Short mmCIF file of C-alpha atoms and ligand atoms in Angstrom, two decimals:
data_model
loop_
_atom_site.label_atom_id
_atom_site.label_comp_id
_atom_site.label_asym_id
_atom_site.label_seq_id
_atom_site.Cartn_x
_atom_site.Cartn_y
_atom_site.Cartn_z
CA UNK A 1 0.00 0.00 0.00
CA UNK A 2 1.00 3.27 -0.81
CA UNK A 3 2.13 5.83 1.99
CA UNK A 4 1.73 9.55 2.54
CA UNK A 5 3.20 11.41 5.51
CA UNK A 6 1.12 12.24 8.16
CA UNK A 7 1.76 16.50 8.08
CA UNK A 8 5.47 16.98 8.43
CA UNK A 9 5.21 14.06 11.17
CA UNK A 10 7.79 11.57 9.17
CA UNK A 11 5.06 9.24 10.23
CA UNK A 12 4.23 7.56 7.37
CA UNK A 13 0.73 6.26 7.10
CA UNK A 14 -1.33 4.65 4.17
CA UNK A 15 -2.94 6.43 1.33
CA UNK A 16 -6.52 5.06 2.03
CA UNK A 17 -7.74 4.86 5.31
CA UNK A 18 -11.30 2.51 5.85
CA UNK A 19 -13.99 4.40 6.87
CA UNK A 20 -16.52 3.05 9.50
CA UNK A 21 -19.89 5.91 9.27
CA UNK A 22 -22.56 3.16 8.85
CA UNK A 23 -21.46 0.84 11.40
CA UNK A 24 -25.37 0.48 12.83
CA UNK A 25 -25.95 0.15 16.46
CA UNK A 26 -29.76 -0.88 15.53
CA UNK A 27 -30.77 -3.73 17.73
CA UNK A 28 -32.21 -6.02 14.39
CA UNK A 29 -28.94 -6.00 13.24
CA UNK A 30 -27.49 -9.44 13.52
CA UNK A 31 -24.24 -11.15 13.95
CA UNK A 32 -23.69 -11.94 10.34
CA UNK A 33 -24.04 -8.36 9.88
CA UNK A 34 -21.33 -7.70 12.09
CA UNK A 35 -19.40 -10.62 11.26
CA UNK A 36 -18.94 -8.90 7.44
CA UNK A 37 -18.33 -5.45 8.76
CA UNK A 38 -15.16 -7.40 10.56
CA UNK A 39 -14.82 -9.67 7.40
CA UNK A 40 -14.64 -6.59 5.54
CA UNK A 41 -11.99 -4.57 7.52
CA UNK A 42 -9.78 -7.57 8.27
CA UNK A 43 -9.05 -8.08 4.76
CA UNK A 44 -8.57 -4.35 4.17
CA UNK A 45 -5.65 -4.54 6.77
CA UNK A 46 -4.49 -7.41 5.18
CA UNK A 47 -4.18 -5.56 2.02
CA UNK A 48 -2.51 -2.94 3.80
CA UNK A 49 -5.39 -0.28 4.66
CA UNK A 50 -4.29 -0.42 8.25
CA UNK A 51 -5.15 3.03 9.22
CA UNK A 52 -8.98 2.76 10.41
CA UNK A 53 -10.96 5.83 10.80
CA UNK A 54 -13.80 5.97 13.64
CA UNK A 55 -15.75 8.34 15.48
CA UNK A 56 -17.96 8.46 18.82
CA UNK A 57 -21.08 9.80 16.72
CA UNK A 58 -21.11 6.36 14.75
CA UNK A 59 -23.72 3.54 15.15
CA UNK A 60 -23.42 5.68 19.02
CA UNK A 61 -20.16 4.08 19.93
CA UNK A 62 -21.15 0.85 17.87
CA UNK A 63 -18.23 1.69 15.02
CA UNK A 64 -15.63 2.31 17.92
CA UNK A 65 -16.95 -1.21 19.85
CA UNK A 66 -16.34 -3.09 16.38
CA UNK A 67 -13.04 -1.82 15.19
CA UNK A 68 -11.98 -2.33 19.11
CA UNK A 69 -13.06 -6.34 18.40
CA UNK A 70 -10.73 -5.73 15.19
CA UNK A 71 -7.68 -4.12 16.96
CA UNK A 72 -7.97 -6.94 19.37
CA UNK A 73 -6.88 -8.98 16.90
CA UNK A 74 -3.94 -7.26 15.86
CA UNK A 75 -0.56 -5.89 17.30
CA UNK A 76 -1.35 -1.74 18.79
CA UNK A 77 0.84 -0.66 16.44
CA UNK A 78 0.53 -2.69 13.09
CA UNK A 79 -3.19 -0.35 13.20
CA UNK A 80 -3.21 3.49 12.97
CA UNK A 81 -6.62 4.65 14.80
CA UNK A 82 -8.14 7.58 14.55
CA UNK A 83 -11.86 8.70 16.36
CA UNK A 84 -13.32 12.17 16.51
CA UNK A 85 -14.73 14.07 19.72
CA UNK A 86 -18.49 14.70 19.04
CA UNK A 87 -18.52 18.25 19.23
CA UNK A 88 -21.43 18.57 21.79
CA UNK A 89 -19.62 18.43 24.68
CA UNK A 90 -19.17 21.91 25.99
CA UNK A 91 -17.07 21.58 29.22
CA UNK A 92 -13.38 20.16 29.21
CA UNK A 93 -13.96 17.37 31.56
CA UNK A 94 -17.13 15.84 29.26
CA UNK A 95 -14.90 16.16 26.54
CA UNK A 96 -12.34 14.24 28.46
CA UNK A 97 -14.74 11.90 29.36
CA UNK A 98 -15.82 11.10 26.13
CA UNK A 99 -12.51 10.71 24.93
CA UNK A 100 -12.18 8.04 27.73
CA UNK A 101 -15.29 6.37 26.83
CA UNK A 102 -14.07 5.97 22.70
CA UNK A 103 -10.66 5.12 24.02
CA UNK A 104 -12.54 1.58 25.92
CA UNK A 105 -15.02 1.31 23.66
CA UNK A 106 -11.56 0.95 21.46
CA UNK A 107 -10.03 -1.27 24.09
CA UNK A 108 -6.69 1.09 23.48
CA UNK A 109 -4.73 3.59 25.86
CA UNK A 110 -4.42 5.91 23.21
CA UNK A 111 -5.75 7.21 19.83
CA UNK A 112 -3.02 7.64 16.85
CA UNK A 113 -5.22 10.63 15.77
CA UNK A 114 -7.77 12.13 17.47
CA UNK A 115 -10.12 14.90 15.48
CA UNK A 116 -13.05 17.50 16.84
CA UNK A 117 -15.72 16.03 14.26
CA UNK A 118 -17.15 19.20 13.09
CA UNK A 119 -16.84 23.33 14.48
CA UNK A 120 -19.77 24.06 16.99
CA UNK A 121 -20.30 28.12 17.21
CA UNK A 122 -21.63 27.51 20.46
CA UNK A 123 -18.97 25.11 21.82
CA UNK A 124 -15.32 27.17 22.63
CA UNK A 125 -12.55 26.21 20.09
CA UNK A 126 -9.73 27.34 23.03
CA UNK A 127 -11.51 24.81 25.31
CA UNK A 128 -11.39 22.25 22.40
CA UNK A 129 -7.64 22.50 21.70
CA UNK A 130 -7.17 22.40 25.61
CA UNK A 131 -8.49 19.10 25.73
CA UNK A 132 -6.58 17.82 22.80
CA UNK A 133 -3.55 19.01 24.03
CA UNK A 134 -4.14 17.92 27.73
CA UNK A 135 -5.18 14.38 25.78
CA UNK A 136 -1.30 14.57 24.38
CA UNK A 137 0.35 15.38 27.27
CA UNK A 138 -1.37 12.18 28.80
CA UNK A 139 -0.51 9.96 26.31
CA UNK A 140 -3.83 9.51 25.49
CA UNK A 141 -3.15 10.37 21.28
CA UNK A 142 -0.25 10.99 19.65
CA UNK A 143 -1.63 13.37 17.04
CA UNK A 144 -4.39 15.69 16.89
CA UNK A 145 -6.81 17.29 14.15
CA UNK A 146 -9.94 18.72 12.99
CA UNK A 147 -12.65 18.39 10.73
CA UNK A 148 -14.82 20.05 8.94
CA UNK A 149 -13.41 23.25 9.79
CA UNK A 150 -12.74 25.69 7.02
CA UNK A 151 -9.03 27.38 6.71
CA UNK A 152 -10.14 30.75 8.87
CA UNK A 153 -11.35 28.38 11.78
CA UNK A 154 -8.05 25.53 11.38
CA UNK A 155 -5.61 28.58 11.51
CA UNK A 156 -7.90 30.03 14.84
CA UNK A 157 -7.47 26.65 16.21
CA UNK A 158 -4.27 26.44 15.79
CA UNK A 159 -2.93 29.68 17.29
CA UNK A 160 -4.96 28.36 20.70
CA UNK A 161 -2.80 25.30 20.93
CA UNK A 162 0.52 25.94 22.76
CA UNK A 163 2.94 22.63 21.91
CA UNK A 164 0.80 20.87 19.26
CA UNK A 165 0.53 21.45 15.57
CA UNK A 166 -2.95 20.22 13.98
CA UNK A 167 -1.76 17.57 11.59
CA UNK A 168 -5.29 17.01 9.74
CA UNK A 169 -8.30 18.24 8.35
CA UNK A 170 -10.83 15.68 7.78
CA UNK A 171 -12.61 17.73 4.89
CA UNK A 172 -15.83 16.21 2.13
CA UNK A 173 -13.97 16.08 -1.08
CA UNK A 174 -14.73 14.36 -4.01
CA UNK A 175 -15.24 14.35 -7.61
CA UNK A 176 -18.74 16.02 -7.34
CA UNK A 177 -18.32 17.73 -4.31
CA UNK A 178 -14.25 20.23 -5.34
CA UNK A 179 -15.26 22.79 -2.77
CA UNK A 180 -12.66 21.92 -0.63
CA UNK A 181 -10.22 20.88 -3.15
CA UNK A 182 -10.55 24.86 -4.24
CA UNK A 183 -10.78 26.61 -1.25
CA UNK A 184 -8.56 24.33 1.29
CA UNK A 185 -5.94 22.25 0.07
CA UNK A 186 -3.78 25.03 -1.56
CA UNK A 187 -3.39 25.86 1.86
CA UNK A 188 -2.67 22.44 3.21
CA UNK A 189 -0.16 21.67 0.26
CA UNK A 190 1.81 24.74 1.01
CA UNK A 191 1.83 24.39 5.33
CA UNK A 192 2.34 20.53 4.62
CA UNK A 193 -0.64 19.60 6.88
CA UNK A 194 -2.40 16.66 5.70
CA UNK A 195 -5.58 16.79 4.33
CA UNK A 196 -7.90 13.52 4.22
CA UNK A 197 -10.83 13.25 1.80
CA UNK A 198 -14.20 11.94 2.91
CA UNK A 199 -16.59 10.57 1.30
CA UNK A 200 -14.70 9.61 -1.79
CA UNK A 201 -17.79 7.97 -3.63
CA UNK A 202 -19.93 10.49 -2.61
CA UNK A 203 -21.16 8.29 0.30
CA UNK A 204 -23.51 6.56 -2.45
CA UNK A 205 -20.93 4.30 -4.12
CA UNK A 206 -21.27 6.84 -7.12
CA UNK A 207 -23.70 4.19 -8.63
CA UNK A 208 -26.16 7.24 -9.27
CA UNK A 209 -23.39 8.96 -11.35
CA UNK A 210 -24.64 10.53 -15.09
CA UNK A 211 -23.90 12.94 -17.73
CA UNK A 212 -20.63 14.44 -18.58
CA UNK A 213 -19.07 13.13 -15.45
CA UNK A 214 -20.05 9.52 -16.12
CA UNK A 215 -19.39 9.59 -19.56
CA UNK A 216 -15.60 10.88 -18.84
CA UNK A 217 -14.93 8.40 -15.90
CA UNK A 218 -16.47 5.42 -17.65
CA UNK A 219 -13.34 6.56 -20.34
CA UNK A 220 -10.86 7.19 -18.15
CA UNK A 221 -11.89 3.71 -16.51
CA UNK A 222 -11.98 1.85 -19.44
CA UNK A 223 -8.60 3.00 -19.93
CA UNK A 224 -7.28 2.08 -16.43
CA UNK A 225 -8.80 -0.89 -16.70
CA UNK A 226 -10.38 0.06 -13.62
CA UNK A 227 -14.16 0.65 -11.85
CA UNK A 228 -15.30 4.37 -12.31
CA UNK A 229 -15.15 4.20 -8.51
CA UNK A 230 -11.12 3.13 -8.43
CA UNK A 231 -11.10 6.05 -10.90
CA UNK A 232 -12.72 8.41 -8.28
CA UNK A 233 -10.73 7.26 -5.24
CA UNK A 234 -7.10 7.47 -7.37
CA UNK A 235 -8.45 11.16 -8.28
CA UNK A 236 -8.16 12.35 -4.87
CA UNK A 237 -4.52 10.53 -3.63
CA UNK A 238 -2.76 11.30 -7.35
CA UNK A 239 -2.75 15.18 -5.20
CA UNK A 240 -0.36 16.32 -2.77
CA UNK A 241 -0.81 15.96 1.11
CA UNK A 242 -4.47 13.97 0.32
CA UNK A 243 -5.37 10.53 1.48
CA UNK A 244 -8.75 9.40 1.71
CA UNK A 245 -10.74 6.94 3.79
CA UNK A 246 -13.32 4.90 1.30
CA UNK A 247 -15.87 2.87 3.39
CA UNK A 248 -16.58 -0.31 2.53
CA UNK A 249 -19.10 -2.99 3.77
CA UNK A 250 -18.76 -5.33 1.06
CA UNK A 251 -15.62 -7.03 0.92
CA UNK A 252 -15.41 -6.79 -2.84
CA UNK A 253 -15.78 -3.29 -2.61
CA UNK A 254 -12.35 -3.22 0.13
CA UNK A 255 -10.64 -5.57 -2.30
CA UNK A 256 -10.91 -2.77 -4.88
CA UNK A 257 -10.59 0.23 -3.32
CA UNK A 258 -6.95 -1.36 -2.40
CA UNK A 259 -5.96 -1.62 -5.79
CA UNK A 260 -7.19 2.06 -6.51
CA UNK A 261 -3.57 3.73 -4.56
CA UNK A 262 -1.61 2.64 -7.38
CA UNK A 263 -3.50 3.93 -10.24
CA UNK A 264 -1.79 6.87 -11.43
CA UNK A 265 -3.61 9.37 -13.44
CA UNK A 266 -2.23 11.87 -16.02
CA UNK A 267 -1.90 15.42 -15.49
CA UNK A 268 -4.90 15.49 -18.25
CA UNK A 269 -6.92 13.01 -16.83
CA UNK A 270 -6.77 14.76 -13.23
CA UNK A 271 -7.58 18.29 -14.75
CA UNK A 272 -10.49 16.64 -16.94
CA UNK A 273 -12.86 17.04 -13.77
CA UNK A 274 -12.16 19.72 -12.34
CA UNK A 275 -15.41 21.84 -11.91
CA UNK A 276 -13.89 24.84 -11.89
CA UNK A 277 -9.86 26.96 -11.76
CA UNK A 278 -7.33 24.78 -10.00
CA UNK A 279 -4.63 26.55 -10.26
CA UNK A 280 -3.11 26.43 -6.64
CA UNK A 281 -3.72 23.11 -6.08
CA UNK A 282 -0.65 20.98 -6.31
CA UNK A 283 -1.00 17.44 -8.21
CA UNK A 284 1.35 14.37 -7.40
CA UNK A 285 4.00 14.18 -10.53
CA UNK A 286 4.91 10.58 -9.54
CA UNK A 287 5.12 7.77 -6.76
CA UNK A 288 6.37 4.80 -6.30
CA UNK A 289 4.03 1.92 -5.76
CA UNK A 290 4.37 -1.35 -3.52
N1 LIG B 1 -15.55 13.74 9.29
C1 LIG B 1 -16.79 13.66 8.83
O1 LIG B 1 -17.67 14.50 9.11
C2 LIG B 1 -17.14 12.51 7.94
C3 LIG B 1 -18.35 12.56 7.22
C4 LIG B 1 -18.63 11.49 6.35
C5 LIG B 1 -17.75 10.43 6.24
N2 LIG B 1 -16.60 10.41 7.00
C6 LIG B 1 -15.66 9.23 6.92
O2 LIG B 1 -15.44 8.91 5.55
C7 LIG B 1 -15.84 7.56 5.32
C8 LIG B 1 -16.32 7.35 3.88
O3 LIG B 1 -17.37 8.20 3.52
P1 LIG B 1 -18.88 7.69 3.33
O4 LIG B 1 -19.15 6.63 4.33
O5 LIG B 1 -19.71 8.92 3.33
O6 LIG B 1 -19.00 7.09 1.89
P2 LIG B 1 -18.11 6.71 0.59
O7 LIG B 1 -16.87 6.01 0.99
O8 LIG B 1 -18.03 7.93 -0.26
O9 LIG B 1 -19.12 5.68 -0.11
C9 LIG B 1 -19.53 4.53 0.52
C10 LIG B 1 -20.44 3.77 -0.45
O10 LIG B 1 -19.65 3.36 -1.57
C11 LIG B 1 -19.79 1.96 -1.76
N3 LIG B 1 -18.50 1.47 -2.27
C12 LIG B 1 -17.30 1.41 -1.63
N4 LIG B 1 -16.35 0.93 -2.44
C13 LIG B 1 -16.95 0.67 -3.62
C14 LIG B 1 -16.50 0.12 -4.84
N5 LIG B 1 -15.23 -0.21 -5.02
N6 LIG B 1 -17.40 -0.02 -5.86
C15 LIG B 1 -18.69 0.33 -5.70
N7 LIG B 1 -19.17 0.84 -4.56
C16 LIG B 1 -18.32 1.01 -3.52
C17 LIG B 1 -20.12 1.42 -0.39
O11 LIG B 1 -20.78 0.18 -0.54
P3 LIG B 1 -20.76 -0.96 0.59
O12 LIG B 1 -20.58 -0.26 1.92
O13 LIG B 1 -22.06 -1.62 0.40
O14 LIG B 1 -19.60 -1.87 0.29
C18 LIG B 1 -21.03 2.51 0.15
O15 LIG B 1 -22.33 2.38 -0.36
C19 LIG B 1 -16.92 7.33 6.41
O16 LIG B 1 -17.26 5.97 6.56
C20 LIG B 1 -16.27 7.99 7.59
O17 LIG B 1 -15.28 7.17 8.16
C21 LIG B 1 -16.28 11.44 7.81
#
């Protein structure tokens, strides 16, 4: 599997990530639904997708209880884990709390990333970056991030924290959805802070795609030899400082989406969907695959 730096870290960590939003915590769902959830992520890892990304607000705790049955499984530090705070909380030590409660829903003593989910105007961003920072100082994650935030509220963020740098942005990027692309990565490229796409198929699989963009991906597929949807996930890593965390229930779907961090796209094929001027944003010339 590919790797991409984690910020200016020299952690290096894989170019696709597995995403978990979906994990339900609805009581009719049964043990073989679980069972291929697990199925599913296991051979992701295996096919070196090792970096698993989580959050307190899925299923209700349900996503962190199942990739905590998953890290069991493994050596800490073969997995890279990252949850989000649910941005609700509004006093430090319910924020703490709740970091607590993802860390044993986990079964872990610490969090390789740990993210606020999304800004909350009513929740204080200085209180926010205490918390993370306190949560370093523990031991309790060994990087921190955001997400959601736009560049004005990362950079306020950032000037609260006192010893930690903000390593991610956990921003909605895709082929139908640039905004981000346009308005946030220049900005990531050029302070090397790692930007990670969600929602890479548009959190529908892209199987609703038409038009002009389905007619050029269905070409640029054919000529890959690839799925229009390894065609949308290579999109986002062939540019500087992205990776991107596909979510997968169907194994078939994991075994793919592996495959997709070695495609590399042309200069042409990268600019051929861009919605709109680009010109900041920094595309990856070459890499080496593995
Ligand atoms: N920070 C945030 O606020 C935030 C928000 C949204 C998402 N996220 C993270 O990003 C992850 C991914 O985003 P997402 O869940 O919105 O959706 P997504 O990854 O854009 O799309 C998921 C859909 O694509 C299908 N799919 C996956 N691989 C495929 C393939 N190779 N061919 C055809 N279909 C394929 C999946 O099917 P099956 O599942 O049936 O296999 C599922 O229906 C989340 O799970 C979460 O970890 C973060």
């Amino acid at each position: 599997m590919r790797k991409i730096e984690l910020a200016n870290t020299s952690e290096k960590i894989p170019i696709l990530a597995q995403g978990t939003w979906g994990i339900s915590g609805a009581f009719w769902k049964d043990k073989k639904y679980y069972d291929q959830w697990k199925k599913s992520l296991e051979k992701g890892i295996e096919l070196g997708m090792t970096h698993i990304d989580t959050a307190e607000f899925y299923g209700h705790g349900k996503s962190e209880e199942v990739v905590g049955e998953i890290i069991s499984n493994h050596q800490r530090d073969e997995l890279f884990i990252t949850s989000k705070l649910f941005p609700l909380h509004i006093r430090e030590k319910t924020m703490k709390k709740a970091a607590e409660k993802s860390l044993k829903r986990l079964g872990i003593d610490h969090f390789d990333l740990y993210l606020i989910h999304w800004p909350n105007p009513f929740v204080s961003i200085k209180k926010q970056m205490k918390v993370l920072e306190d949560l370093v100082r523990n031991g309790r994650t060994r990087y921190i991030g955001v997400s959601n935030f736009s560049v004005d509220q990362f950079q306020k963020a950032q000037n609260y924290l006192n010893n930690e740098k903000l390593v991610n942005n956990q921003l909605k990027a895709n082929i139908t959805d640039q905004k981000h692309l346009s308005k946030s990565l220049p900005y990531y490229q050029s302070e090397k802070i790692t930007m990670s796409a969600y929602s890479p198929l548009g959190h529908s699989g892209y199987t609703d795609l038409s038009g002009e963009t389905k007619e050029k991906i269905s070409k640029v597929a054919k000529n890959h030899g690839a799925t229009i949807q390894q065609i949308a996930i290579a999109w986002l890593i062939n540019h500087k400082n992205v990776f991107t965390i596909p979510k997968a229930f169907h194994t078939n779907h994991t075994i793919e989406n592996a495959k997709a961090a070695d495609i590399k796209l042309s200069e042409h094929e990268i600019k051929l969907f861009y919605d709109n001027d680009k010109e900041k944003v920094e595309i990856l010339n070459s890499f080496t695959t593995n």
